[in-house]
mmCIF file of C-alpha atoms in Angstrom:
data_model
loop_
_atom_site.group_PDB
_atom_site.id
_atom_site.type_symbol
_atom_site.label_atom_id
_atom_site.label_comp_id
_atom_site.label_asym_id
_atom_site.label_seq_id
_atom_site.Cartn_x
_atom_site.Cartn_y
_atom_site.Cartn_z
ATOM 1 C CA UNK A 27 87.446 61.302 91.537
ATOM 2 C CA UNK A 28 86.570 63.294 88.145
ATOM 3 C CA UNK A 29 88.321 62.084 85.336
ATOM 4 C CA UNK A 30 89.029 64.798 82.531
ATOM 5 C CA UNK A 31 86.728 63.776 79.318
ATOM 6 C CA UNK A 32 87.936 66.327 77.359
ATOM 7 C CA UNK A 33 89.939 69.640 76.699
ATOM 8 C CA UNK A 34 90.762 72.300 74.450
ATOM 9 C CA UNK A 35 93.802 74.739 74.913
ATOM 10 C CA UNK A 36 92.945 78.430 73.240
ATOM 11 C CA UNK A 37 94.724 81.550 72.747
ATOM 12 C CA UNK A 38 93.606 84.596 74.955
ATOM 13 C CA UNK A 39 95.728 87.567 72.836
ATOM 14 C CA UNK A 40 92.829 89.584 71.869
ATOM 15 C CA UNK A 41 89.561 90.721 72.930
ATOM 16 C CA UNK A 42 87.828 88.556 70.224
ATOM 17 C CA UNK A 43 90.009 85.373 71.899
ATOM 18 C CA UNK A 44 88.512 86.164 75.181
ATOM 19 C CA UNK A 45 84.700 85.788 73.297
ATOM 20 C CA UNK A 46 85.782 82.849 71.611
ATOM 21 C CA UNK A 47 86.613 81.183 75.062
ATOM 22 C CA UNK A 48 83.501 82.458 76.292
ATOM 23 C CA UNK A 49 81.426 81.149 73.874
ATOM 24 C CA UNK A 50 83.256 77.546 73.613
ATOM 25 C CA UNK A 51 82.129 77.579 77.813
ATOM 26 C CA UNK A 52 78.918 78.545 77.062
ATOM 27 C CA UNK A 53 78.422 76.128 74.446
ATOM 28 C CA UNK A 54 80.049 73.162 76.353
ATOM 29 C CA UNK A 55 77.700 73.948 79.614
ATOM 30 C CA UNK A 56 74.203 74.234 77.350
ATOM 31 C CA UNK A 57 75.459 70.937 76.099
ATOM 32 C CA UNK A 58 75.968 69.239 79.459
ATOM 33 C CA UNK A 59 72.690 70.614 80.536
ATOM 34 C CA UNK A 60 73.538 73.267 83.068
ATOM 35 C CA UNK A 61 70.216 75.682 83.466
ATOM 36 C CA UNK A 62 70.527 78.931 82.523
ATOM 37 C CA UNK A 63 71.201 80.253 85.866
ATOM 38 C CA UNK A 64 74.848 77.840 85.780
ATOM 39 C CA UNK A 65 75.655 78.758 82.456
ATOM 40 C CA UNK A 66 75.236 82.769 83.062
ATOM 41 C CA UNK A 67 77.693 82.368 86.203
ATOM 42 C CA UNK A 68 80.144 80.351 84.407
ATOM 43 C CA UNK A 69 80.415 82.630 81.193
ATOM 44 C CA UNK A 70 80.517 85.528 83.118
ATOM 45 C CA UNK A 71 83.172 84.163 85.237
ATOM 46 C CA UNK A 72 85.174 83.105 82.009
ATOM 47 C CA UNK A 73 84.671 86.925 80.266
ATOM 48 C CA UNK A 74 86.009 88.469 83.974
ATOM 49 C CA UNK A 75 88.814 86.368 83.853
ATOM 50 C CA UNK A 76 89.704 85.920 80.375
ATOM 51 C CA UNK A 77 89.507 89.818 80.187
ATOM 52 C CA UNK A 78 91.895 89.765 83.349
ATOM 53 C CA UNK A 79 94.492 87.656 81.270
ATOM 54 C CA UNK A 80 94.544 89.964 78.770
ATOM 55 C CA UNK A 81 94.092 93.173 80.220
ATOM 56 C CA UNK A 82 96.360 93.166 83.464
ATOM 57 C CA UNK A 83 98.492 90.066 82.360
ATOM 58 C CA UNK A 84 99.415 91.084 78.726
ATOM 59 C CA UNK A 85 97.516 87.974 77.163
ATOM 60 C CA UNK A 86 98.044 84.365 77.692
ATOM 61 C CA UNK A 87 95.692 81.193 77.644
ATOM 62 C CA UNK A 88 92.948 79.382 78.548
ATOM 63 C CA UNK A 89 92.434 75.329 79.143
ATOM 64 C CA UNK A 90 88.962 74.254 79.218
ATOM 65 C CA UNK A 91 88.314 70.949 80.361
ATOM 66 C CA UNK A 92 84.805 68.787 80.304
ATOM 67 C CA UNK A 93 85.297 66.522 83.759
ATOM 68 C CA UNK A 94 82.436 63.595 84.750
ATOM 69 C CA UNK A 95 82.437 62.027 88.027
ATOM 70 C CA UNK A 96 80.341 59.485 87.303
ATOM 71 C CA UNK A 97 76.881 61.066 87.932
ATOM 72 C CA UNK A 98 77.738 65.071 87.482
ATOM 73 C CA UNK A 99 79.574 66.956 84.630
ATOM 74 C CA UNK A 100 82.046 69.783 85.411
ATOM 75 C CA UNK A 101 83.489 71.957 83.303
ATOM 76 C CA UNK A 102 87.218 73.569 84.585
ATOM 77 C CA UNK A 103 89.165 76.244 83.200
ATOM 78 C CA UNK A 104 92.388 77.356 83.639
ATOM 79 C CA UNK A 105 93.744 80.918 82.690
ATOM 80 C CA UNK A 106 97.239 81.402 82.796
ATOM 81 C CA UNK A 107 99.513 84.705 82.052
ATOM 82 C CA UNK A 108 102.947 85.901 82.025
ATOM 83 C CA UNK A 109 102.156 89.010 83.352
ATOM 84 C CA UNK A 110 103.330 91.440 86.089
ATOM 85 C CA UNK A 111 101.150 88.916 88.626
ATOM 86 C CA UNK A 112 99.519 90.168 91.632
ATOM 87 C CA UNK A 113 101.899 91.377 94.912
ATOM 88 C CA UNK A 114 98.762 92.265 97.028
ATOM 89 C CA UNK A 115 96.130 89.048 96.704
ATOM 90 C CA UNK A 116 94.267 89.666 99.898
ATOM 91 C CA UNK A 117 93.443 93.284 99.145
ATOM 92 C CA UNK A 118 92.193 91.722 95.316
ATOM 93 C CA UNK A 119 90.412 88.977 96.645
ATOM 94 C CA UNK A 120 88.519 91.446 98.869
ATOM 95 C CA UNK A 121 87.272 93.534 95.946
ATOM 96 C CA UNK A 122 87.117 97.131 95.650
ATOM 97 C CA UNK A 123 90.378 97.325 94.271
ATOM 98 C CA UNK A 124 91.132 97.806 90.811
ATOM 99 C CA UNK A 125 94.889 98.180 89.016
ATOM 100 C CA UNK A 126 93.257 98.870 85.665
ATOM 101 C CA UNK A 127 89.926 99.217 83.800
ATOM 102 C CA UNK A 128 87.978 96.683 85.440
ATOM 103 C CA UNK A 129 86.017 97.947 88.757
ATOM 104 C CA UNK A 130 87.863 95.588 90.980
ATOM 105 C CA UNK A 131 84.783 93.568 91.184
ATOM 106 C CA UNK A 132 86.976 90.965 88.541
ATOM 107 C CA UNK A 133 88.207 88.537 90.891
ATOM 108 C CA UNK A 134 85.890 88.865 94.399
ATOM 109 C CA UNK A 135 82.464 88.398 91.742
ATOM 110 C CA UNK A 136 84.147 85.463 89.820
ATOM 111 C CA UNK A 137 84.948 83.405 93.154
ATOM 112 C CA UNK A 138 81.272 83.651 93.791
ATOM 113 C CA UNK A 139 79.708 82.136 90.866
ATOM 114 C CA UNK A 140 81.633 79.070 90.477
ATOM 115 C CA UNK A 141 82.008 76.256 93.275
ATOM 116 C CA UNK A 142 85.997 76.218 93.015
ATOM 117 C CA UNK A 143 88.600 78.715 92.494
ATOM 118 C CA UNK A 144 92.137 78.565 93.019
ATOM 119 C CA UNK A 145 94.662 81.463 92.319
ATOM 120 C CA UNK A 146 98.241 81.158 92.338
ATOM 121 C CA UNK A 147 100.168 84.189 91.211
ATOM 122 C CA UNK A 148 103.341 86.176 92.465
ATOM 123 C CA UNK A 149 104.988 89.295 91.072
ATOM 124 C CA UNK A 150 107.090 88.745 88.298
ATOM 125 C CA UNK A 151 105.579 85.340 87.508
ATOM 126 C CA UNK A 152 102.152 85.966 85.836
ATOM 127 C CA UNK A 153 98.601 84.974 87.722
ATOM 128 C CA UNK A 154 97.137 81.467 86.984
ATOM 129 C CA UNK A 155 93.250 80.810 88.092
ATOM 130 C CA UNK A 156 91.104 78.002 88.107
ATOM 131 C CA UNK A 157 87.784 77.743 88.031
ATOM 132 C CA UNK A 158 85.141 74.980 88.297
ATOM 133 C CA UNK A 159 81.401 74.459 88.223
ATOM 134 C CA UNK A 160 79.171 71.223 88.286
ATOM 135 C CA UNK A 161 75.954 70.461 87.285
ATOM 136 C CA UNK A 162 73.625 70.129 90.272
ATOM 137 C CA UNK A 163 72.632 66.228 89.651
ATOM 138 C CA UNK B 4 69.899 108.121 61.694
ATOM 139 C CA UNK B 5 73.764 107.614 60.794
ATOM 140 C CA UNK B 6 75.936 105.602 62.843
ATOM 141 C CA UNK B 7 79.329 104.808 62.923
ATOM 142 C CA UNK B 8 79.381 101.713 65.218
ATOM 143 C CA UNK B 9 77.405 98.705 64.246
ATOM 144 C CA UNK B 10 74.595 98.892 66.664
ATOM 145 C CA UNK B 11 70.666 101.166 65.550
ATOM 146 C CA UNK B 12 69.782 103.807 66.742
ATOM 147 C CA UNK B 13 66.352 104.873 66.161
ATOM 148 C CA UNK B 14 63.890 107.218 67.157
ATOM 149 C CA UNK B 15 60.274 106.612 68.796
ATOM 150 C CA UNK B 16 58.292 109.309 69.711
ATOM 151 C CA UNK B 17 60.726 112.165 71.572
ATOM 152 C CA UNK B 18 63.014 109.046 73.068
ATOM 153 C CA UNK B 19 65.952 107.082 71.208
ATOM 154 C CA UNK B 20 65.675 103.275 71.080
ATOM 155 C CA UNK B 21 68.739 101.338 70.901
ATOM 156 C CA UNK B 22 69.178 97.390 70.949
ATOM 157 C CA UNK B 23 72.411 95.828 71.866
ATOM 158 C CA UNK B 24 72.702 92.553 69.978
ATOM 159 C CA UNK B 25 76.500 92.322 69.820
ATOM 160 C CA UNK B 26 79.465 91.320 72.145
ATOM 161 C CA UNK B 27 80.580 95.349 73.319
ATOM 162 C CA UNK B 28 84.086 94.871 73.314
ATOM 163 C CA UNK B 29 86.243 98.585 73.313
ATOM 164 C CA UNK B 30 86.314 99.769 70.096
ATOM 165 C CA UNK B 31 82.316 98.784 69.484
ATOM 166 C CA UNK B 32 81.692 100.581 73.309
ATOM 167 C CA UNK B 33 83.242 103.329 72.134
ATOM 168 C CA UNK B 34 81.322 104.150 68.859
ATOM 169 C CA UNK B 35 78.302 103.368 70.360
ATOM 170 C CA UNK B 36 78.720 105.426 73.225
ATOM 171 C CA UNK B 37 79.942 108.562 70.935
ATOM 172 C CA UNK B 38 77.058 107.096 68.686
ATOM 173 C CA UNK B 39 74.180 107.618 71.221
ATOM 174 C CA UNK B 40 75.159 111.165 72.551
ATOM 175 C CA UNK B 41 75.351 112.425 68.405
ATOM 176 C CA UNK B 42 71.988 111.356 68.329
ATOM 177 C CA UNK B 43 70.906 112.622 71.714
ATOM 178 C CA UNK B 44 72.557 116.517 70.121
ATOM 179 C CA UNK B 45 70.575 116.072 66.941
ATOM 180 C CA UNK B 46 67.690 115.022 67.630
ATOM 181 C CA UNK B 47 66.868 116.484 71.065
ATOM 182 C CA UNK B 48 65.781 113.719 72.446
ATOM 183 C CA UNK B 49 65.055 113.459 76.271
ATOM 184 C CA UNK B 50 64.958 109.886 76.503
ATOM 185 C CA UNK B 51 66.788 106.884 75.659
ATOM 186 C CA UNK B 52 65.669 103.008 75.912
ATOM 187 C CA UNK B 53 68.902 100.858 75.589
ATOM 188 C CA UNK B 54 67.532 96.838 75.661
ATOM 189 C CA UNK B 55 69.760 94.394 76.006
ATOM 190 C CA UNK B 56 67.211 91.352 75.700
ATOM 191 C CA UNK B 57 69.839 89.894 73.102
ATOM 192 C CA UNK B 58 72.761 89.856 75.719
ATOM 193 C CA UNK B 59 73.188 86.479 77.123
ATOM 194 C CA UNK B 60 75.819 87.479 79.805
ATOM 195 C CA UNK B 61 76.635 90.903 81.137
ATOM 196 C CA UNK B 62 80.212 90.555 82.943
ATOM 197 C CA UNK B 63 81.263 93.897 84.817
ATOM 198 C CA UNK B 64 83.297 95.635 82.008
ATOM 199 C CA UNK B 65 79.628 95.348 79.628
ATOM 200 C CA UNK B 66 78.051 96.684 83.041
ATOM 201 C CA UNK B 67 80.185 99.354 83.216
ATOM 202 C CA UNK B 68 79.365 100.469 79.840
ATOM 203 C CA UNK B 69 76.080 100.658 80.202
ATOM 204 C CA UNK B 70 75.677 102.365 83.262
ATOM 205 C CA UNK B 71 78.583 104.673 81.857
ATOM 206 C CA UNK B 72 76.412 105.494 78.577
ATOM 207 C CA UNK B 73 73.646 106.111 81.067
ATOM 208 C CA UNK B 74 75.479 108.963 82.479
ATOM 209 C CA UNK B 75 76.509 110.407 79.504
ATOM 210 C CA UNK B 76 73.390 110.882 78.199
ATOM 211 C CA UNK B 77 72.297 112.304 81.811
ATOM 212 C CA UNK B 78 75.166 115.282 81.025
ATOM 213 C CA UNK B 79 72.968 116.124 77.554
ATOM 214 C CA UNK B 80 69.723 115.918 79.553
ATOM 215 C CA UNK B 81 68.556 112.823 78.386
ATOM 216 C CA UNK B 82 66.995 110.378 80.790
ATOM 217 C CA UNK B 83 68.237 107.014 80.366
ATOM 218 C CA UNK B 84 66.532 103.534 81.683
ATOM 219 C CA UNK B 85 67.968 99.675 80.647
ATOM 220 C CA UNK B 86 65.531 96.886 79.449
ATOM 221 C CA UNK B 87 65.345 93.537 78.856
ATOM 222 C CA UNK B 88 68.303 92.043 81.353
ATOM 223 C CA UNK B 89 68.002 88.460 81.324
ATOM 224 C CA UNK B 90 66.688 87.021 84.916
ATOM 225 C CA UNK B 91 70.244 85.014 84.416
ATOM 226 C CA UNK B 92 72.172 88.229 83.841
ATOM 227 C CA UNK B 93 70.708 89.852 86.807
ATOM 228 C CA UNK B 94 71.053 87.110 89.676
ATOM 229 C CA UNK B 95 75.258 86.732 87.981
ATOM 230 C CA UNK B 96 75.297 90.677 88.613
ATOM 231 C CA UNK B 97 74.187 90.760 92.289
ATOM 232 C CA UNK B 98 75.992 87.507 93.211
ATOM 233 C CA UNK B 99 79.007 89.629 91.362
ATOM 234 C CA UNK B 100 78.559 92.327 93.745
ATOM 235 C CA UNK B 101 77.596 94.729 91.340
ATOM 236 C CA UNK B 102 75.397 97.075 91.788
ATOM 237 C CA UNK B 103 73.361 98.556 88.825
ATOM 238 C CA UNK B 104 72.136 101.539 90.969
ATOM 239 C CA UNK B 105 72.790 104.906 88.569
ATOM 240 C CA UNK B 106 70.907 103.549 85.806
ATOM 241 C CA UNK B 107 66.988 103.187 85.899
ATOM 242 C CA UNK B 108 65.647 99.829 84.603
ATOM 243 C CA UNK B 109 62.637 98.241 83.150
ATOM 244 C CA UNK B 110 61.483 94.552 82.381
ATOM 245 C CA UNK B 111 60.940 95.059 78.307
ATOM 246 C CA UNK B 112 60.877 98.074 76.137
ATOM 247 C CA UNK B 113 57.404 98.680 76.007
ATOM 248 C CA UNK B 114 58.041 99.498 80.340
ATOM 249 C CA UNK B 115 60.827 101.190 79.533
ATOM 250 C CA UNK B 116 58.947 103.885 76.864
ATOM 251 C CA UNK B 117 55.862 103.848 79.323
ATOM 252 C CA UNK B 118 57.882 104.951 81.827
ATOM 253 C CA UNK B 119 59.771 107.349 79.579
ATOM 254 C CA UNK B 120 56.164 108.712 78.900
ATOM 255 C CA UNK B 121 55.300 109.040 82.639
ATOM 256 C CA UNK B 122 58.528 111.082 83.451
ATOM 257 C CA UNK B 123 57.472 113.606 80.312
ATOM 258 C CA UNK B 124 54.105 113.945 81.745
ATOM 259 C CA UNK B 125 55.268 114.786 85.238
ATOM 260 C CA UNK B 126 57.142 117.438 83.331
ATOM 261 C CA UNK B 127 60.685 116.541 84.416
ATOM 262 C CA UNK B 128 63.543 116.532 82.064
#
């Protein structure tokens, strides 16, 4: 069972919000001693999705959160907007597909440099995604 | 050479050399992009070195910068090729799915002006 060791709740309204949540990621994971490798994929995965919130969902927020397990650190974040949501998630999830100025590779590329990631979202109720990495030991 | 974004331009030889060491959000993209095809016009330039050693992620909106600025400068006859991607940056890319395949790239800049070199040599464009 992880157990949440810390968190911090941020803004995402403008493009310099989205590199602020970046960087507090990135700063959190060089702390908790992911390699460099871990740390690329999970501040990439914030900037795609924290550029997703604010982009396709009109702005919103993130929730990072530092978990432990006992032997491993995590680090989980949570985006959340009131946007227009998503009606078609299989075609998204499949990549290719692109509603805006992204290439579509957003959502597909995030889900495959973390170890979790959940999406709810429907239309007309905004898009929430989590995602989660670990440190390997 | 005057700029109106925030990131150098300067000239080595007959190429440009440019060195991203800030987060390109749009308006900075933008300028820089306009930036590097003003300097392309005036100085005739048929190369262009853009290292991004300083760039400590690349997500796929940065990507598609670059590899758009890249074929910009291809319309004004400049040959561009991309240097100094972090081996971080390029296993996130590929595990992305993105493909980095219209832009030519190099380990470091002193590759990237060798092979700038090579290309005038052979006489192409």
């Amino acid at each position: 069972m992880a157990d949440v060791v810390q968190r911090w709740e941020m803004p995402i309204r403008t493009e310099d919000d989205v590199i602020l949540v970046r960087r507090k990621a990135r700063m959190l994971a060089q702390e908790r001693g992911f390699d460099a490798f871990a740390t690329a994929a999970l501040t990439t995965a914030a900037s795609e999705l924290g550029r997703n919130a604010l982009v396709h969902g009109g702005g919103g927020g993130a929730l990072i959160e530092h978990l432990a397990d006992g032997t491993r650190s995590g680090i989980r974040i949570t985006f959340v907007d009131r946007g227009p949501g998503i009606a078609d998630m299989a075609r998204v999830l499949a990549g290719g597909y692109s509603t805006a100025r992204s290439l579509g590779l957003g959502l597909s590329g995030t889900r495959r440099l973390v170890e979790e990631f959940d999406i709810e979202s429907a239309p007309g109720a905004g898009t929430k995604v989590v995602i989660c990495k670990w440190t390997r030991y | 050479m005057s700029q109106r974004g925030n990131i150098p331009i300067l000239r080595v030889g007959s190429n440009l050399l440019t060195t991203i060491h800030i987060d390109l959000h749009d308006t900075i993209a933008e300028a820089f992009q306009e930036d590097v095809l003003v300097a392309i016009k005036n100085t005739g330039a048929k190369g262009l070195v853009i290292d991004i050693t300083g760039l400590e992620e690349v997500d796929t909106y940065v990507a598609r910068i670059l590899a758009d600025t890249g074929r910009m400068a291809a319309l004004m006859g400049a040959h561009t090729i991309l240097v100094g991607m972090r081996a971080e940056v390029a296993a996130t890319l590929v595990r992305m799915g993105f493909a980095m395949d219209t832009v030519e790239t190099a380990l470091d800049v002193d590759d990237g002006l060798a092979m700038l070199q090579a290309r005038k040599a052979l006489g192409r464009k």
